[in-house]
Amino acid sequence: MPEVVSEEMTQSIDLLMSVGVAAGIALVAAVAASLVLVAVAAAITRSRTRVVAMRRPLRWPVATLAGTIAFAIAFASLGVQASLGAAGDVIAHALLIAAIAQGAWLVVRILAVAGDAVLARYGATEGDRHRRKVHTQIAIMRRVLVVVIVVIAIGAALFTFEGARVAGTSLLASAGVASLVAGLAAQSVLGNVFAGLQLVGSDALRVDDVVVVEGHWGTIEEVTLTYVVVRIWDDRRLVLPSTYFTSTPFENWTRTSSELLGAVELDVDWRVPVDRMRAELVRIVEGSELWDRRVQVLQITDAVGGMVHVRVLVSAEDSAALFDLRCLVRERLVDFLRAEHPEALPLQRVEVAQQRSPEPRRPHPATGDVPGLFSGDAEAEARRETFTHPIEIVRPDDADADVRR
């Protein structure tokens, strides 16, 4: 009996030692993979900042994947899996699924690092049209690839089960009918997905574009496969489906460049000194950093309705600067006219004409009475006679007799 107990203890100790050795090998593999990652990052780029940017997101996926693979190999090579029997097969299967999940995690992180590296090559200025285009395309493609990688990883994990492989063969046989049903059920969703891909492919919309949609002015904050987020000027968010931008007209102020023209319109009196206003406009814009020194024009575009319509055109490097510049020009011109040329302020002219009073009624020469409606002259008396003489009453019997005659 003691010999049997001793043999079982020896086997348990050997098993634990083998598991410990496998764990040690996994730990060494994880550390070695981390060191190799740092060396590869240093070889790819000489910048310390970029090395840190590559190592930080990839460190844990690389270490856990290397450790899991090393542990699985040592687990089978050292005989631990065979010693545990059915439990060993379950552990080996779990390690395989874990390796698949960690591999998908690593690929997703690599995509993120690659996308950030591409974006780092472009400037961060708002007017950089090419950078905004690349940023939007990378964001959409990253989401698409992440979905594809996750689906592939889930499929690979399911196909490690025998029952899932048999079910998968049946599903592939009926894939045509299933795809038809899924397409009909998710028609709107698929429409938004294809619309999102169309937006990216056609370069019609990019992140940080200045747009006017549904009467709101804002910037594109996020572009996804199914919806677009517009950040309105008052920090509200307008969420619109991707199909909106492929089926509804909208204004894109930064489609080709961020430089814009803006108008300031004033209604003033005809006595306004236009030349003095032009000189004041030049002084205003040249003293402001908001003006990009491209356009400054003052013209009278209309002169009807008792006032003249003055239109000022100014330019700025982006929409935010243009809005502030328009407000500045409007305020300064109003102050200029009010302080130095008050005669140019808008006036409403009204002509007052004196109305002739009606002639007074004169008394009748014979009676001295003032003519009225029924008295005072011959005409009024005749009118009274018409309304006051006896009215002839016709009986019904007399009317019937007249009819019979």
Short mmCIF file of C-alpha atoms in Angstrom, two decimals:
data_model
loop_
_atom_site.label_atom_id
_atom_site.label_comp_id
_atom_site.label_asym_id
_atom_site.label_seq_id
_atom_site.Cartn_x
_atom_site.Cartn_y
_atom_site.Cartn_z
CA MET A 1 0.00 0.00 0.00
CA PRO A 2 2.69 2.53 0.80
CA GLU A 3 4.35 1.67 -2.49
CA VAL A 4 1.11 2.47 -4.41
CA VAL A 5 0.75 5.79 -2.60
CA SER A 6 4.36 6.59 -3.26
CA GLU A 7 3.95 5.79 -6.97
CA GLU A 8 0.89 8.03 -7.26
CA MET A 9 2.66 10.86 -5.46
CA THR A 10 5.65 10.45 -7.77
CA GLN A 11 3.41 10.66 -10.83
CA SER A 12 1.67 13.73 -9.44
CA ILE A 13 4.98 15.39 -8.68
CA ASP A 14 6.26 14.58 -12.19
CA LEU A 15 3.05 15.97 -13.67
CA LEU A 16 3.31 19.16 -11.67
CA MET A 17 6.96 19.51 -12.62
CA SER A 18 6.08 19.06 -16.30
CA VAL A 19 3.34 21.68 -16.02
CA GLY A 20 5.79 24.02 -14.29
CA VAL A 21 8.38 23.44 -17.01
CA ALA A 22 5.74 24.16 -19.67
CA ALA A 23 4.73 27.34 -17.85
CA GLY A 24 8.38 28.39 -17.59
CA ILE A 25 8.88 27.79 -21.29
CA ALA A 26 5.76 29.85 -22.01
CA LEU A 27 7.06 32.69 -19.83
CA VAL A 28 10.46 32.64 -21.52
CA ALA A 29 8.77 32.65 -24.94
CA ALA A 30 6.61 35.62 -23.95
CA VAL A 31 9.61 37.63 -22.76
CA ALA A 32 11.62 36.69 -25.84
CA ALA A 33 8.72 37.74 -28.11
CA SER A 34 8.55 41.12 -26.35
CA LEU A 35 12.27 41.66 -26.87
CA VAL A 36 12.00 40.67 -30.51
CA LEU A 37 9.13 43.15 -30.88
CA VAL A 38 11.27 45.97 -29.50
CA ALA A 39 14.14 45.01 -31.81
CA VAL A 40 11.87 44.92 -34.86
CA ALA A 41 10.32 48.28 -33.95
CA ALA A 42 13.78 49.80 -33.53
CA ALA A 43 14.87 48.39 -36.89
CA ILE A 44 11.79 49.77 -38.67
CA THR A 45 12.07 53.29 -37.26
CA ARG A 46 14.83 55.21 -35.52
CA SER A 47 12.48 57.46 -33.62
CA ARG A 48 12.10 56.58 -29.95
CA THR A 49 8.59 58.00 -29.91
CA ARG A 50 7.52 55.73 -32.75
CA VAL A 51 9.16 52.71 -31.11
CA VAL A 52 7.09 53.34 -27.99
CA ALA A 53 3.99 53.87 -30.15
CA MET A 54 4.53 50.47 -31.77
CA ARG A 55 5.56 48.55 -28.66
CA ARG A 56 2.81 49.70 -26.33
CA PRO A 57 -0.24 48.40 -28.28
CA LEU A 58 1.53 45.22 -29.51
CA ARG A 59 3.30 44.15 -26.33
CA TRP A 60 0.53 42.16 -24.65
CA PRO A 61 -0.92 40.51 -27.82
CA VAL A 62 2.55 39.32 -28.89
CA ALA A 63 3.52 38.12 -25.41
CA THR A 64 0.28 36.25 -24.74
CA LEU A 65 0.23 34.63 -28.19
CA ALA A 66 3.85 33.49 -27.93
CA GLY A 67 3.29 32.23 -24.39
CA THR A 68 0.15 30.30 -25.35
CA ILE A 69 1.80 28.65 -28.36
CA ALA A 70 4.90 27.74 -26.34
CA PHE A 71 2.81 26.33 -23.50
CA ALA A 72 0.69 24.26 -25.93
CA ILE A 73 3.80 22.79 -27.59
CA ALA A 74 5.46 22.03 -24.25
CA PHE A 75 2.17 20.66 -22.89
CA ALA A 76 2.07 18.05 -25.65
CA SER A 77 5.83 17.39 -25.91
CA LEU A 78 6.37 16.76 -22.20
CA GLY A 79 3.56 14.19 -22.11
CA VAL A 80 1.30 16.20 -19.84
CA GLN A 81 -1.58 16.01 -22.32
CA ALA A 82 -1.27 12.21 -22.59
CA SER A 83 -1.03 11.85 -18.83
CA LEU A 84 -4.23 13.77 -18.23
CA GLY A 85 -6.22 11.78 -20.82
CA ALA A 86 -9.57 13.36 -21.74
CA ALA A 87 -8.87 16.37 -19.55
CA GLY A 88 -5.63 16.93 -21.43
CA ASP A 89 -7.49 16.95 -24.75
CA VAL A 90 -9.91 19.54 -23.38
CA ILE A 91 -7.03 21.72 -22.19
CA ALA A 92 -5.26 21.41 -25.54
CA HIS A 93 -8.48 22.39 -27.34
CA ALA A 94 -8.90 25.41 -25.06
CA LEU A 95 -5.31 26.46 -25.77
CA LEU A 96 -5.99 26.24 -29.52
CA ILE A 97 -9.06 28.47 -29.23
CA ALA A 98 -7.10 30.91 -27.04
CA ALA A 99 -4.33 31.05 -29.64
CA ILE A 100 -6.87 31.82 -32.38
CA ALA A 101 -8.39 34.65 -30.30
CA GLN A 102 -4.98 36.09 -29.44
CA GLY A 103 -3.91 35.92 -33.08
CA ALA A 104 -7.00 37.90 -34.10
CA TRP A 105 -6.26 40.39 -31.31
CA LEU A 106 -2.70 40.81 -32.58
CA VAL A 107 -3.79 41.34 -36.18
CA VAL A 108 -6.32 44.00 -35.10
CA ARG A 109 -3.63 45.81 -33.11
CA ILE A 110 -1.22 45.63 -36.05
CA LEU A 111 -3.85 47.24 -38.26
CA ALA A 112 -4.28 50.03 -35.71
CA VAL A 113 -0.54 50.65 -35.49
CA ALA A 114 -0.19 50.65 -39.28
CA GLY A 115 -3.05 53.12 -39.63
CA ASP A 116 -1.56 55.45 -37.03
CA ALA A 117 1.81 55.25 -38.76
CA VAL A 118 0.27 56.27 -42.08
CA LEU A 119 -1.61 59.17 -40.48
CA ALA A 120 1.57 60.34 -38.73
CA ARG A 121 3.09 61.07 -42.12
CA TYR A 122 0.57 63.84 -42.77
CA GLY A 123 0.14 67.15 -41.01
CA ALA A 124 -2.67 67.83 -38.59
CA THR A 125 -3.82 71.14 -40.05
CA GLU A 126 -7.48 71.62 -40.81
CA GLY A 127 -6.80 72.66 -44.36
CA ASP A 128 -4.85 69.49 -45.25
CA ARG A 129 -7.36 67.95 -47.64
CA HIS A 130 -5.24 64.89 -48.45
CA ARG A 131 -4.74 64.06 -44.79
CA ARG A 132 -8.47 64.22 -44.10
CA LYS A 133 -9.15 61.97 -47.07
CA VAL A 134 -6.60 59.39 -45.90
CA HIS A 135 -7.87 59.59 -42.32
CA THR A 136 -11.44 58.86 -43.42
CA GLN A 137 -10.44 55.99 -45.70
CA ILE A 138 -8.23 54.39 -43.05
CA ALA A 139 -10.97 54.67 -40.42
CA ILE A 140 -13.51 52.94 -42.67
CA MET A 141 -11.13 50.25 -43.91
CA ARG A 142 -9.98 49.55 -40.36
CA ARG A 143 -13.55 48.92 -39.26
CA VAL A 144 -14.20 46.67 -42.25
CA LEU A 145 -11.04 44.64 -41.67
CA VAL A 146 -11.75 44.33 -37.94
CA VAL A 147 -15.19 42.90 -38.69
CA VAL A 148 -13.69 40.48 -41.23
CA ILE A 149 -10.96 39.37 -38.81
CA VAL A 150 -13.43 38.81 -35.96
CA VAL A 151 -15.75 36.79 -38.21
CA ILE A 152 -12.84 34.66 -39.46
CA ALA A 153 -11.59 34.10 -35.91
CA ILE A 154 -15.03 33.03 -34.69
CA GLY A 155 -15.41 30.72 -37.67
CA ALA A 156 -11.97 29.20 -37.10
CA ALA A 157 -12.73 28.65 -33.41
CA LEU A 158 -16.07 27.00 -34.22
CA PHE A 159 -14.52 24.75 -36.84
CA THR A 160 -12.23 23.24 -34.20
CA PHE A 161 -15.32 21.36 -33.00
CA GLU A 162 -16.35 18.26 -34.97
CA GLY A 163 -20.04 19.08 -34.71
CA ALA A 164 -19.48 22.61 -35.99
CA ARG A 165 -17.65 21.28 -39.06
CA VAL A 166 -20.61 19.04 -39.93
CA ALA A 167 -23.06 21.90 -39.38
CA GLY A 168 -20.86 24.20 -41.43
CA THR A 169 -21.08 21.87 -44.42
CA SER A 170 -24.88 21.97 -44.22
CA LEU A 171 -24.85 25.76 -43.90
CA LEU A 172 -22.68 26.11 -46.99
CA ALA A 173 -25.13 23.97 -48.94
CA SER A 174 -27.97 26.37 -48.09
CA ALA A 175 -25.90 29.56 -48.30
CA GLY A 176 -27.78 30.84 -51.36
CA VAL A 177 -31.19 30.79 -49.68
CA ALA A 178 -29.77 32.14 -46.43
CA SER A 179 -28.04 35.03 -48.18
CA LEU A 180 -31.25 35.90 -50.04
CA VAL A 181 -33.30 35.94 -46.82
CA ALA A 182 -30.61 37.91 -44.97
CA GLY A 183 -30.39 40.43 -47.79
CA LEU A 184 -34.12 41.06 -47.77
CA ALA A 185 -34.26 41.30 -43.97
CA ALA A 186 -31.29 43.66 -43.69
CA GLN A 187 -31.89 45.73 -46.81
CA SER A 188 -31.67 49.10 -45.04
CA VAL A 189 -28.57 48.06 -43.09
CA LEU A 190 -26.80 46.85 -46.21
CA GLY A 191 -27.84 50.04 -47.99
CA ASN A 192 -26.13 52.12 -45.31
CA VAL A 193 -23.03 49.90 -45.46
CA PHE A 194 -22.69 50.29 -49.23
CA ALA A 195 -23.42 54.01 -48.90
CA GLY A 196 -20.57 54.32 -46.38
CA LEU A 197 -18.20 52.54 -48.73
CA GLN A 198 -19.37 54.80 -51.56
CA LEU A 199 -18.67 57.93 -49.50
CA VAL A 200 -15.12 56.78 -48.83
CA GLY A 201 -14.47 55.61 -52.37
CA SER A 202 -15.85 58.73 -54.04
CA ASP A 203 -14.08 61.12 -51.64
CA ALA A 204 -17.32 63.08 -51.28
CA LEU A 205 -17.02 63.34 -47.50
CA ARG A 206 -14.08 63.32 -45.11
CA VAL A 207 -13.46 63.70 -41.42
CA ASP A 208 -13.19 67.41 -40.41
CA ASP A 209 -15.05 68.58 -43.52
CA VAL A 210 -17.21 71.64 -42.90
CA VAL A 211 -20.76 70.90 -44.08
CA VAL A 212 -24.27 72.32 -43.92
CA VAL A 213 -26.92 69.62 -43.47
CA GLU A 214 -30.55 69.99 -42.46
CA GLY A 215 -29.95 73.73 -42.03
CA HIS A 216 -27.14 73.14 -39.50
CA TRP A 217 -23.51 74.22 -39.92
CA GLY A 218 -20.91 71.84 -38.48
CA THR A 219 -17.94 69.56 -39.07
CA ILE A 220 -17.77 65.84 -39.82
CA GLU A 221 -16.66 64.22 -36.58
CA GLU A 222 -16.95 60.52 -37.45
CA VAL A 223 -17.66 58.45 -40.56
CA THR A 224 -18.70 54.81 -40.10
CA LEU A 225 -20.10 52.17 -42.41
CA THR A 226 -23.69 52.90 -41.37
CA TYR A 227 -23.86 56.48 -40.08
CA VAL A 228 -22.09 59.84 -40.05
CA VAL A 229 -21.74 62.08 -36.98
CA VAL A 230 -21.83 65.85 -37.61
CA ARG A 231 -20.61 68.11 -34.81
CA ILE A 232 -22.76 71.25 -34.96
CA TRP A 233 -21.28 74.63 -34.09
CA ASP A 234 -22.99 74.64 -30.66
CA ASP A 235 -21.39 71.26 -29.74
CA ARG A 236 -24.51 69.23 -30.46
CA ARG A 237 -24.14 66.05 -32.53
CA LEU A 238 -26.29 65.32 -35.56
CA VAL A 239 -26.27 61.60 -36.42
CA LEU A 240 -27.36 60.82 -39.97
CA PRO A 241 -27.45 57.52 -41.89
CA SER A 242 -24.86 57.09 -44.62
CA THR A 243 -27.61 56.93 -47.24
CA TYR A 244 -28.51 60.55 -46.43
CA PHE A 245 -25.27 61.81 -47.98
CA THR A 246 -25.71 59.69 -51.13
CA SER A 247 -29.35 60.64 -51.76
CA THR A 248 -29.75 64.19 -50.37
CA PRO A 249 -27.90 67.35 -51.52
CA PHE A 250 -25.69 68.92 -48.86
CA GLU A 251 -23.09 71.70 -48.72
CA ASN A 252 -19.43 70.78 -48.33
CA TRP A 253 -17.40 73.93 -47.71
CA THR A 254 -14.03 72.14 -47.70
CA ARG A 255 -14.49 69.76 -50.64
CA THR A 256 -11.41 71.01 -52.49
CA SER A 257 -9.92 73.50 -50.03
CA SER A 258 -10.75 75.17 -46.74
CA GLU A 259 -10.44 78.73 -48.09
CA LEU A 260 -13.82 80.46 -48.28
CA LEU A 261 -15.51 83.71 -49.25
CA GLY A 262 -18.13 85.34 -47.04
CA ALA A 263 -20.57 88.22 -47.52
CA VAL A 264 -21.58 91.06 -45.22
CA GLU A 265 -24.72 92.89 -46.34
CA LEU A 266 -25.99 96.28 -45.15
CA ASP A 267 -29.00 98.44 -46.09
CA VAL A 268 -28.08 102.15 -45.88
CA ASP A 269 -29.35 105.51 -47.06
CA TRP A 270 -28.72 106.91 -50.53
CA ARG A 271 -26.40 109.54 -49.02
CA VAL A 272 -23.85 106.92 -47.92
CA PRO A 273 -20.22 107.77 -48.87
CA VAL A 274 -19.21 104.60 -50.74
CA ASP A 275 -15.57 105.56 -51.20
CA ARG A 276 -15.17 106.27 -47.48
CA MET A 277 -16.72 102.88 -46.71
CA ARG A 278 -14.26 101.15 -49.06
CA ALA A 279 -11.34 102.86 -47.35
CA GLU A 280 -12.69 101.85 -43.95
CA LEU A 281 -13.06 98.23 -45.12
CA VAL A 282 -9.42 98.14 -46.22
CA ARG A 283 -8.34 99.50 -42.85
CA ILE A 284 -10.45 96.89 -41.00
CA VAL A 285 -9.27 93.79 -42.87
CA GLU A 286 -5.61 94.79 -43.02
CA GLY A 287 -5.62 95.21 -39.26
CA SER A 288 -7.07 91.75 -38.63
CA GLU A 289 -5.21 88.42 -38.59
CA LEU A 290 -8.39 86.64 -39.69
CA TRP A 291 -8.12 87.95 -43.27
CA ASP A 292 -6.03 85.79 -45.63
CA ARG A 293 -5.32 88.78 -47.95
CA ARG A 294 -7.10 87.29 -50.96
CA VAL A 295 -10.41 89.12 -51.39
CA GLN A 296 -11.91 92.32 -49.99
CA VAL A 297 -14.62 93.98 -52.09
CA LEU A 298 -17.37 96.51 -51.33
CA GLN A 299 -20.11 97.08 -53.91
CA ILE A 300 -23.64 98.44 -54.10
CA THR A 301 -25.69 95.54 -55.45
CA ASP A 302 -29.17 97.07 -55.28
CA ALA A 303 -30.86 100.48 -54.92
CA VAL A 304 -34.61 100.10 -54.53
CA GLY A 305 -37.18 100.71 -51.81
CA GLY A 306 -35.65 103.95 -50.56
CA MET A 307 -32.31 102.34 -49.54
CA VAL A 308 -29.15 101.06 -51.19
CA HIS A 309 -27.89 97.53 -50.56
CA VAL A 310 -24.16 97.34 -49.80
CA ARG A 311 -22.47 93.95 -50.17
CA VAL A 312 -19.02 93.28 -48.75
CA LEU A 313 -16.99 90.20 -49.75
CA VAL A 314 -14.09 89.01 -47.59
CA SER A 315 -12.02 85.82 -47.54
CA ALA A 316 -10.44 83.67 -44.83
CA GLU A 317 -8.44 80.48 -44.60
CA ASP A 318 -11.23 78.41 -43.02
CA SER A 319 -14.89 78.62 -42.03
CA ALA A 320 -14.27 79.48 -38.36
CA ALA A 321 -12.02 82.42 -39.23
CA LEU A 322 -14.46 83.55 -41.90
CA PHE A 323 -17.37 83.69 -39.46
CA ASP A 324 -15.39 85.82 -36.99
CA LEU A 325 -14.12 88.07 -39.79
CA ARG A 326 -17.64 88.71 -41.10
CA CYS A 327 -18.83 89.65 -37.63
CA LEU A 328 -15.84 91.95 -37.17
CA VAL A 329 -16.39 93.74 -40.50
CA ARG A 330 -20.11 94.16 -39.82
CA GLU A 331 -19.52 95.63 -36.34
CA ARG A 332 -16.79 98.02 -37.47
CA LEU A 333 -18.75 99.32 -40.48
CA VAL A 334 -21.84 99.92 -38.36
CA ASP A 335 -19.76 101.83 -35.80
CA PHE A 336 -18.09 103.82 -38.60
CA LEU A 337 -21.39 104.90 -40.16
CA ARG A 338 -23.01 105.72 -36.83
CA ALA A 339 -20.06 107.78 -35.57
CA GLU A 340 -18.86 109.59 -38.71
CA HIS A 341 -21.74 109.48 -41.20
CA PRO A 342 -25.07 109.41 -39.38
CA GLU A 343 -26.74 110.73 -42.53
CA ALA A 344 -26.04 107.34 -44.13
CA LEU A 345 -28.11 105.42 -41.60
CA PRO A 346 -31.24 103.89 -43.13
CA LEU A 347 -34.27 106.19 -43.15
CA GLN A 348 -37.92 105.66 -43.96
CA ARG A 349 -39.23 108.62 -46.03
CA VAL A 350 -42.95 109.42 -45.79
CA GLU A 351 -44.69 112.21 -47.77
CA VAL A 352 -47.61 113.86 -45.93
CA ALA A 353 -50.25 115.42 -48.26
CA GLN A 354 -52.90 117.88 -46.89
CA GLN A 355 -56.42 116.56 -47.45
CA ARG A 356 -59.16 119.06 -48.55
CA SER A 357 -62.10 119.28 -46.15
CA PRO A 358 -65.61 118.75 -47.63
CA GLU A 359 -67.76 121.86 -48.39
CA PRO A 360 -70.26 122.69 -45.60
CA ARG A 361 -73.95 122.29 -46.32
CA ARG A 362 -75.62 125.62 -47.08
CA PRO A 363 -79.18 126.46 -45.76
CA HIS A 364 -82.15 126.51 -48.12
CA PRO A 365 -82.66 130.11 -49.41
CA ALA A 366 -86.42 130.00 -48.80
CA THR A 367 -86.79 128.08 -45.55
CA GLY A 368 -83.33 128.56 -44.03
CA ASP A 369 -83.15 124.84 -43.24
CA VAL A 370 -79.98 122.86 -43.82
CA PRO A 371 -80.66 120.18 -46.45
CA GLY A 372 -80.92 116.70 -44.95
CA LEU A 373 -81.89 113.29 -46.18
CA PHE A 374 -85.66 113.89 -46.05
CA SER A 375 -85.98 117.69 -45.64
CA GLY A 376 -84.40 121.02 -46.54
CA ASP A 377 -84.85 121.09 -50.32
CA ALA A 378 -87.20 119.85 -53.04
CA GLU A 379 -85.19 116.69 -53.68
CA ALA A 380 -85.23 115.69 -50.00
CA GLU A 381 -88.97 116.41 -49.78
CA ALA A 382 -89.66 114.19 -52.80
CA ARG A 383 -87.57 111.45 -51.20
CA ARG A 384 -89.64 111.72 -48.00
CA GLU A 385 -92.88 111.54 -49.99
CA THR A 386 -91.71 108.34 -51.64
CA PHE A 387 -91.03 106.63 -48.31
CA THR A 388 -94.08 107.99 -46.40
CA HIS A 389 -97.10 107.70 -48.79
CA PRO A 390 -99.74 105.02 -48.02
CA ILE A 391 -98.93 101.57 -49.29
CA GLU A 392 -101.70 99.83 -51.28
CA ILE A 393 -102.72 96.53 -49.71
CA VAL A 394 -103.59 93.77 -52.20
CA ARG A 395 -105.89 91.03 -50.87
CA PRO A 396 -105.29 87.43 -51.99
CA ASP A 397 -108.82 87.13 -53.49
CA ASP A 398 -108.26 90.20 -55.63
CA ALA A 399 -104.91 88.86 -56.84
CA ASP A 400 -106.56 85.54 -57.87
CA ALA A 401 -109.32 87.37 -59.69
CA ASP A 402 -106.75 89.39 -61.64
CA VAL A 403 -104.98 86.22 -62.59
CA ARG A 404 -108.26 84.60 -63.85
CA ARG A 405 -109.01 87.62 -66.01
#
